[in-house]
Short mmCIF file of C-alpha atoms in Angstrom, two decimals:
data_model
loop_
_atom_site.label_atom_id
_atom_site.label_comp_id
_atom_site.label_asym_id
_atom_site.label_seq_id
_atom_site.Cartn_x
_atom_site.Cartn_y
_atom_site.Cartn_z
CA UNK A 1 103.36 89.07 128.38
CA UNK A 2 101.74 92.52 128.81
CA UNK A 3 105.24 93.80 128.22
CA UNK A 4 104.39 93.04 124.35
CA UNK A 5 102.53 96.14 122.50
CA UNK A 6 99.33 94.43 120.99
CA UNK A 7 100.34 93.87 117.40
CA UNK A 8 103.55 91.92 118.36
CA UNK A 9 101.58 89.57 120.82
CA UNK A 10 99.11 89.07 118.24
CA UNK A 11 102.04 87.72 115.84
CA UNK A 12 103.32 85.68 118.91
CA UNK A 13 99.92 84.06 119.73
CA UNK A 14 99.30 83.14 115.74
CA UNK A 15 102.30 81.36 115.18
CA UNK A 16 102.40 79.35 118.64
CA UNK A 17 99.24 77.87 117.00
CA UNK A 18 101.45 76.16 114.48
CA UNK A 19 103.18 72.48 115.35
CA UNK A 20 105.80 72.39 117.01
CA UNK A 21 106.16 76.07 117.81
CA UNK A 22 106.09 76.65 121.38
CA UNK A 23 106.06 79.88 122.85
CA UNK A 24 109.58 81.16 123.04
CA UNK A 25 109.92 79.85 119.64
CA UNK A 26 106.78 82.13 118.45
CA UNK A 27 108.61 84.70 119.68
CA UNK A 28 111.80 84.35 118.09
CA UNK A 29 109.95 84.00 115.12
CA UNK A 30 107.80 87.20 115.55
CA UNK A 31 111.02 88.93 115.97
CA UNK A 32 112.79 87.95 113.10
CA UNK A 33 109.41 88.58 110.93
CA UNK A 34 109.78 92.01 111.87
CA UNK A 35 113.13 91.86 110.95
CA UNK A 36 112.81 90.91 107.55
CA UNK A 37 112.50 93.32 104.82
CA UNK A 38 108.85 94.20 103.88
CA UNK A 39 108.79 92.75 101.11
CA UNK A 40 109.72 89.36 102.23
CA UNK A 41 106.95 89.89 104.80
CA UNK A 42 104.66 90.49 102.37
CA UNK A 43 105.76 87.16 100.00
CA UNK A 44 105.30 85.01 102.84
CA UNK A 45 101.93 86.16 103.81
CA UNK A 46 101.03 86.30 100.49
CA UNK A 47 102.49 82.28 99.72
CA UNK A 48 100.00 81.41 102.82
CA UNK A 49 96.62 82.44 101.67
CA UNK A 50 97.51 81.69 98.03
CA UNK A 51 98.37 78.21 98.54
CA UNK A 52 95.57 78.17 100.99
CA UNK A 53 93.04 79.67 98.07
CA UNK A 54 94.61 77.76 95.25
CA UNK A 55 95.64 74.53 96.71
CA UNK A 56 93.33 71.78 96.06
CA UNK A 57 92.88 67.76 95.73
CA UNK A 58 94.20 66.08 92.71
CA UNK A 59 90.87 64.88 91.12
CA UNK A 60 93.45 61.07 90.69
CA UNK A 61 95.05 60.68 93.65
CA UNK A 62 93.85 63.54 96.24
CA UNK A 63 97.16 64.70 96.79
CA UNK A 64 97.51 68.94 97.12
CA UNK A 65 98.04 70.35 93.80
CA UNK A 66 97.49 73.80 92.22
CA UNK A 67 95.87 72.10 89.13
CA UNK A 68 93.67 69.57 88.21
CA UNK A 69 95.90 66.82 88.37
CA UNK A 70 99.04 66.99 90.67
CA UNK A 71 102.63 66.65 88.28
CA UNK A 72 102.51 62.79 89.02
CA UNK A 73 99.38 61.97 88.00
CA UNK A 74 100.11 64.23 84.87
CA UNK A 75 103.06 62.43 84.42
CA UNK A 76 102.62 59.98 80.99
CA UNK A 77 105.96 58.22 82.02
CA UNK A 78 104.85 57.17 85.48
CA UNK A 79 103.26 53.45 85.31
CA UNK A 80 99.35 54.29 86.24
CA UNK A 81 98.69 50.52 86.66
CA UNK A 82 100.66 50.67 90.30
CA UNK A 83 99.10 52.80 92.74
CA UNK A 84 100.93 53.52 96.08
CA UNK A 85 98.36 53.98 98.93
CA UNK A 86 99.65 56.64 101.42
CA UNK A 87 98.21 58.41 104.38
CA UNK A 88 99.25 61.89 103.64
CA UNK A 89 101.19 63.98 101.12
CA UNK A 90 104.65 63.97 103.49
CA UNK A 91 104.87 60.32 103.07
CA UNK A 92 104.50 60.66 99.15
CA UNK A 93 107.27 63.28 98.96
CA UNK A 94 109.17 60.77 101.05
CA UNK A 95 109.20 57.70 98.75
CA UNK A 96 109.59 60.19 95.65
CA UNK A 97 112.99 61.12 97.39
CA UNK A 98 113.89 57.78 97.03
CA UNK A 99 113.58 58.35 93.29
CA UNK A 100 112.88 54.29 92.99
CA UNK A 101 109.12 54.17 92.59
CA UNK A 102 108.03 54.74 89.03
CA UNK A 103 104.20 53.89 89.88
CA UNK A 104 101.51 56.63 91.25
CA UNK A 105 100.20 57.44 94.30
CA UNK A 106 96.73 57.74 96.38
CA UNK A 107 96.64 59.81 99.20
CA UNK A 108 94.07 59.00 101.98
CA UNK A 109 94.50 62.20 103.95
CA UNK A 110 94.40 60.13 107.18
CA UNK A 111 93.90 56.41 108.61
CA UNK A 112 91.21 54.85 110.33
CA UNK A 113 91.29 55.17 114.06
CA UNK A 114 88.56 53.75 116.15
CA UNK A 115 89.94 55.45 119.38
CA UNK A 116 90.08 59.22 117.47
CA UNK A 117 86.43 58.18 115.88
CA UNK A 118 87.79 57.89 112.06
CA UNK A 119 86.32 55.60 110.27
CA UNK A 120 86.90 54.46 106.52
CA UNK A 121 84.47 57.11 105.29
CA UNK A 122 86.20 59.69 106.67
CA UNK A 123 88.95 59.72 104.42
CA UNK A 124 89.81 59.22 100.83
CA UNK A 125 88.48 55.83 100.43
CA UNK A 126 85.94 55.96 97.65
CA UNK A 127 88.25 57.84 95.29
CA UNK A 128 90.67 54.76 95.48
CA UNK A 129 87.45 52.53 94.72
CA UNK A 130 86.74 54.74 91.55
CA UNK A 131 90.29 54.49 90.04
CA UNK A 132 90.38 50.58 90.73
CA UNK A 133 87.33 50.54 88.39
CA UNK A 134 89.80 51.35 85.60
CA UNK A 135 93.03 48.94 84.90
CA UNK A 136 94.90 48.82 87.87
CA UNK A 137 97.82 46.06 88.42
CA UNK A 138 98.97 46.64 91.77
CA UNK A 139 98.24 48.16 94.87
CA UNK A 140 100.98 48.78 97.65
CA UNK A 141 99.93 49.78 100.97
CA UNK A 142 102.36 51.98 102.47
CA UNK A 143 100.43 53.12 105.36
CA UNK A 144 102.43 54.02 108.56
CA UNK A 145 103.37 50.98 110.75
CA UNK A 146 101.38 52.13 113.39
CA UNK A 147 97.91 50.70 114.44
CA UNK A 148 95.94 53.45 112.50
CA UNK A 149 98.31 52.04 109.41
CA UNK A 150 98.11 48.64 109.86
CA UNK A 151 93.94 48.86 110.67
CA UNK A 152 93.46 51.07 107.40
CA UNK A 153 95.50 48.57 105.55
CA UNK A 154 93.80 45.30 106.49
CA UNK A 155 90.60 47.30 105.75
CA UNK A 156 91.78 48.33 102.18
CA UNK A 157 93.28 45.01 101.76
CA UNK A 158 89.65 43.38 102.35
CA UNK A 159 88.16 45.99 100.15
CA UNK A 160 90.37 45.17 97.32
CA UNK A 161 90.88 41.60 97.07
CA UNK A 162 87.66 41.07 96.10
CA UNK A 163 88.14 42.70 92.65
CA UNK A 164 91.11 40.59 91.83
CA UNK A 165 93.80 43.38 92.13
CA UNK A 166 96.82 42.36 93.75
CA UNK A 167 97.61 43.94 96.95
CA UNK A 168 100.52 44.60 98.90
CA UNK A 169 102.44 45.94 101.96
CA UNK A 170 106.08 47.68 102.42
CA UNK A 171 107.90 45.64 104.43
CA UNK A 172 108.73 45.96 107.98
CA UNK A 173 112.21 45.52 109.29
CA UNK A 174 115.45 46.61 110.85
CA UNK A 175 116.21 49.70 109.36
CA UNK A 176 119.26 50.18 107.23
CA UNK A 177 122.12 51.78 109.61
CA UNK A 178 119.97 50.19 112.48
CA UNK A 179 121.99 48.65 115.74
CA UNK A 180 119.88 45.51 116.54
CA UNK A 181 120.46 46.28 120.26
CA UNK A 182 118.28 49.47 120.11
CA UNK A 183 115.52 47.89 118.11
CA UNK A 184 112.26 47.17 119.92
CA UNK A 185 111.21 43.40 120.02
CA UNK A 186 108.30 43.75 117.24
CA UNK A 187 110.26 45.09 115.16
CA UNK A 188 112.97 42.32 115.08
CA UNK A 189 110.53 39.60 115.26
CA UNK A 190 108.91 41.04 111.67
CA UNK A 191 112.00 41.37 110.58
CA UNK A 192 112.60 37.62 111.16
CA UNK A 193 109.29 36.63 109.86
CA UNK A 194 109.97 38.48 106.88
CA UNK A 195 113.73 37.08 106.01
CA UNK A 196 114.30 36.90 102.40
CA UNK A 197 116.79 34.24 100.42
CA UNK A 198 120.38 35.11 100.31
CA UNK B 1 110.98 68.25 94.78
CA UNK B 2 109.14 68.72 91.36
CA UNK B 3 106.45 66.48 92.83
CA UNK B 4 104.52 69.51 94.81
CA UNK B 5 103.12 71.76 92.61
CA UNK B 6 104.24 75.68 92.35
CA UNK B 7 102.47 76.89 95.09
CA UNK B 8 103.38 74.45 97.41
CA UNK B 9 106.95 74.37 96.74
CA UNK B 10 106.72 78.51 97.00
CA UNK B 11 105.04 78.02 100.15
CA UNK B 12 107.84 75.23 101.50
CA UNK B 13 110.59 77.51 100.30
CA UNK B 14 109.39 80.69 102.21
CA UNK B 15 109.07 78.96 105.20
CA UNK B 16 111.99 77.85 104.94
CA UNK B 17 113.86 80.77 105.30
CA UNK B 18 112.85 81.36 109.03
CA UNK B 19 115.47 80.56 111.38
CA UNK B 20 115.54 77.24 112.76
CA UNK B 21 112.72 75.98 110.06
CA UNK B 22 114.86 73.45 107.86
CA UNK B 23 113.19 71.67 104.49
CA UNK B 24 111.40 68.98 106.70
CA UNK B 25 109.49 71.05 109.11
CA UNK B 26 108.72 73.77 106.33
CA UNK B 27 106.76 71.17 104.51
CA UNK B 28 105.34 69.80 107.86
CA UNK B 29 104.03 73.48 108.36
CA UNK B 30 103.46 73.86 104.68
CA UNK B 31 100.64 71.24 104.83
CA UNK B 32 99.47 72.29 108.09
CA UNK B 33 98.44 75.61 107.00
CA UNK B 34 96.89 74.03 104.15
CA UNK B 35 94.57 71.85 106.40
CA UNK B 36 94.12 75.16 108.54
CA UNK B 37 90.42 77.01 108.12
CA UNK B 38 90.97 79.60 105.48
CA UNK B 39 90.02 81.99 108.48
CA UNK B 40 93.00 81.00 110.48
CA UNK B 41 95.39 81.12 107.47
CA UNK B 42 94.30 84.86 106.82
CA UNK B 43 94.71 85.73 110.44
CA UNK B 44 98.55 84.37 110.54
CA UNK B 45 99.14 86.66 107.13
CA UNK B 46 97.71 89.61 108.81
CA UNK B 47 99.23 89.55 111.73
CA UNK B 48 103.02 89.25 110.05
CA UNK B 49 102.19 92.03 107.52
CA UNK B 50 100.34 93.83 110.20
CA UNK B 51 102.94 93.86 112.76
CA UNK B 52 105.64 94.11 110.16
CA UNK B 53 103.74 97.43 109.05
CA UNK B 54 102.61 98.87 112.22
CA UNK B 55 105.64 97.80 114.66
CA UNK B 56 108.31 100.74 115.39
CA UNK B 57 110.78 101.54 118.09
CA UNK B 58 109.70 102.80 121.17
CA UNK B 59 111.19 106.20 121.29
CA UNK B 60 112.47 106.10 124.82
CA UNK B 61 114.51 102.51 124.87
CA UNK B 62 114.18 101.05 121.25
CA UNK B 63 112.28 98.09 122.13
CA UNK B 64 109.92 96.72 119.37
CA UNK B 65 105.84 98.68 119.69
CA UNK B 66 103.25 99.72 118.33
CA UNK B 67 103.05 103.23 120.44
CA UNK B 68 105.23 106.16 120.71
CA UNK B 69 106.18 104.76 123.84
CA UNK B 70 106.21 100.82 125.03
CA UNK B 71 103.95 99.51 127.71
CA UNK B 72 106.82 99.75 129.86
CA UNK B 73 108.17 103.19 129.40
CA UNK B 74 104.69 104.19 129.69
CA UNK B 75 104.45 102.72 132.42
CA UNK B 76 104.37 105.48 135.80
CA UNK B 77 105.03 102.85 138.57
CA UNK B 78 107.79 101.83 136.80
CA UNK B 79 111.67 102.94 138.22
CA UNK B 80 112.49 105.30 135.13
CA UNK B 81 115.94 106.29 136.74
CA UNK B 82 117.77 103.10 136.39
CA UNK B 83 118.08 101.36 132.92
CA UNK B 84 118.70 97.82 132.03
CA UNK B 85 120.65 97.64 128.36
CA UNK B 86 119.94 94.56 126.92
CA UNK B 87 120.66 93.60 123.65
CA UNK B 88 117.53 92.55 121.85
CA UNK B 89 113.53 92.75 123.11
CA UNK B 90 113.42 88.85 123.48
CA UNK B 91 116.07 89.56 126.45
CA UNK B 92 114.05 92.68 127.97
CA UNK B 93 110.96 89.64 128.07
CA UNK B 94 113.41 87.19 129.67
CA UNK B 95 114.26 89.76 132.70
CA UNK B 96 110.42 90.87 132.45
CA UNK B 97 109.43 87.42 133.25
CA UNK B 98 111.21 87.47 136.57
CA UNK B 99 108.72 89.75 137.42
CA UNK B 100 111.72 91.23 140.10
CA UNK B 101 113.02 94.12 137.53
CA UNK B 102 111.18 97.58 137.88
CA UNK B 103 113.41 100.12 136.26
CA UNK B 104 113.34 100.25 132.54
CA UNK B 105 115.13 99.26 129.32
CA UNK B 106 117.26 100.22 126.72
CA UNK B 107 117.29 98.15 123.79
CA UNK B 108 120.62 97.66 121.73
CA UNK B 109 119.13 95.88 118.58
CA UNK B 110 122.51 94.06 118.90
CA UNK B 111 126.36 93.90 120.27
CA UNK B 112 129.84 95.22 119.31
CA UNK B 113 131.23 92.48 117.24
CA UNK B 114 134.52 93.75 115.34
CA UNK B 115 134.71 90.00 113.15
CA UNK B 116 130.85 90.59 112.02
CA UNK B 117 132.20 94.39 110.90
CA UNK B 118 129.04 95.80 113.70
CA UNK B 119 130.30 98.95 115.53
CA UNK B 120 128.83 101.18 118.47
CA UNK B 121 127.49 103.29 115.40
CA UNK B 122 125.25 100.42 114.38
CA UNK B 123 123.41 99.66 117.73
CA UNK B 124 121.08 101.84 119.87
CA UNK B 125 123.79 103.48 121.79
CA UNK B 126 123.39 107.09 120.74
CA UNK B 127 119.87 106.68 121.89
CA UNK B 128 121.20 105.18 125.38
CA UNK B 129 123.46 108.41 126.02
CA UNK B 130 120.46 110.84 125.08
CA UNK B 131 118.74 109.25 127.62
CA UNK B 132 121.49 109.74 130.43
CA UNK B 133 120.99 113.44 129.90
CA UNK B 134 117.95 112.98 131.77
CA UNK B 135 118.11 112.02 135.81
CA UNK B 136 119.37 108.29 136.25
CA UNK B 137 120.81 106.36 138.70
CA UNK B 138 122.20 103.76 137.52
CA UNK B 139 122.65 101.57 134.02
CA UNK B 140 122.63 97.69 134.44
CA UNK B 141 124.36 96.07 131.67
CA UNK B 142 122.77 92.80 131.09
CA UNK B 143 124.47 92.38 127.45
CA UNK B 144 124.82 88.54 126.46
CA UNK B 145 128.35 86.58 128.40
CA UNK B 146 129.72 86.57 125.18
CA UNK B 147 132.20 88.08 123.32
CA UNK B 148 130.03 90.17 122.01
CA UNK B 149 128.22 91.11 125.03
CA UNK B 150 131.41 91.71 127.02
CA UNK B 151 132.99 93.96 124.56
CA UNK B 152 129.65 95.98 124.43
CA UNK B 153 129.57 95.96 128.12
CA UNK B 154 133.20 97.14 128.91
CA UNK B 155 132.36 100.13 125.80
CA UNK B 156 129.26 100.96 127.64
CA UNK B 157 130.80 101.61 130.76
CA UNK B 158 133.86 103.23 129.51
CA UNK B 159 131.36 105.75 127.50
CA UNK B 160 129.35 106.02 130.37
CA UNK B 161 131.51 106.40 134.19
CA UNK B 162 132.92 109.75 133.00
CA UNK B 163 129.21 110.90 132.71
CA UNK B 164 129.04 109.82 136.74
CA UNK B 165 126.27 107.62 136.32
CA UNK B 166 126.53 104.13 138.23
CA UNK B 167 127.28 101.57 135.78
CA UNK B 168 126.82 97.62 136.91
CA UNK B 169 126.74 94.37 135.25
CA UNK B 170 124.62 91.32 135.79
CA UNK B 171 126.75 88.42 137.77
CA UNK B 172 128.43 85.26 136.01
CA UNK B 173 128.13 82.07 137.96
CA UNK B 174 126.69 78.86 138.10
CA UNK B 175 123.31 78.97 136.86
CA UNK B 176 120.31 77.67 139.22
CA UNK B 177 120.12 73.87 139.25
CA UNK B 178 123.20 73.61 137.13
CA UNK B 179 125.53 70.71 138.40
CA UNK B 180 129.51 71.89 139.11
CA UNK B 181 130.89 68.51 137.06
CA UNK B 182 129.01 69.77 133.63
CA UNK B 183 129.74 73.56 134.12
CA UNK B 184 132.74 75.04 131.86
CA UNK B 185 136.02 76.25 133.35
CA UNK B 186 135.37 79.93 132.71
CA UNK B 187 131.91 80.18 134.39
CA UNK B 188 133.37 77.82 137.59
CA UNK B 189 136.45 80.78 137.91
CA UNK B 190 134.37 83.62 137.74
CA UNK B 191 131.25 82.01 139.89
CA UNK B 192 134.32 81.73 142.39
CA UNK B 193 135.78 85.35 141.79
CA UNK B 194 131.82 86.69 141.92
CA UNK B 195 131.44 84.69 145.58
CA UNK B 196 129.66 86.73 148.15
CA UNK B 197 129.33 86.28 151.56
CA UNK B 198 126.96 83.97 153.94
#
């Protein structure tokens, strides 16, 4: 791409390191940025550096936040005795959008994966155990329904049960709007196992 | 999204203004940026602000560049008597990647679109006319095969022909690997009209 001058090449290169952005999207983004008003480019660049500089982990649930506590942990209206364990902040966001969950969260920032060399000490599990020393009614394990997520769920369950705290796992089944014909066998089997009375 | 703290919200908001990046991708990018090493975030932010500050238009072909002349216009090995007119720098890049074109370019930064209120004076046409005062053999109009691109091509052709400079238009036809069954009628008709002897 020697037909681009060095600063454009550098911008394209930096953008193409972002996830889901290939070389072509990076070029499109780069030229869009060159066409943006100077102020807006500065706003975007500053948002990145400031967020990176100032955002830290919530000292309760370990999600990303700028304050000591995230907005959810700081909210006295939430049920602090019910903790939903998720793999990352995006999963927390997904459950928040349902508007149906009133407890708090614990963000692991990963899942146990022996294949990738990620063990229990590499995710925010010890922080969860510290929280359980306070009065907690239930831990809902909402890690992904993947090999790693299930491994993590089993590990957490074995760790917590001896403490006498209730541990539950979110249900597996056919997604709403899902057409049975296109659902994999394991999901169908789990949906059958998890059937409820009508 | 009040479950995100303000700096994260700001970053997500800024990212979601970029083209092709919806709210969900913006969240994914934001958390990826928070996970990047500080140095890398600074590199990305600096690449944006520096490119925006220093990149200008090539004084010959009007493409984006950091120098007075872009690498192509500065290259004495290129044929400076053959000018390919494109709508934007990405189109220039697309033709450069073919490795088959040895002339130079002229970047219009847009196309004539009466619907969008973009007239001939809003694109880099006067700069092209200035270049034609020098010794030029051929102008190849490679604007897009859209209503706007075709309108621009016709306009340029009418403007240039009186000067005695050869004007050509890139061919329309069935793309290589294209299955006739899935090609629209107008393209098929153009491919028929533009047939060549074998």
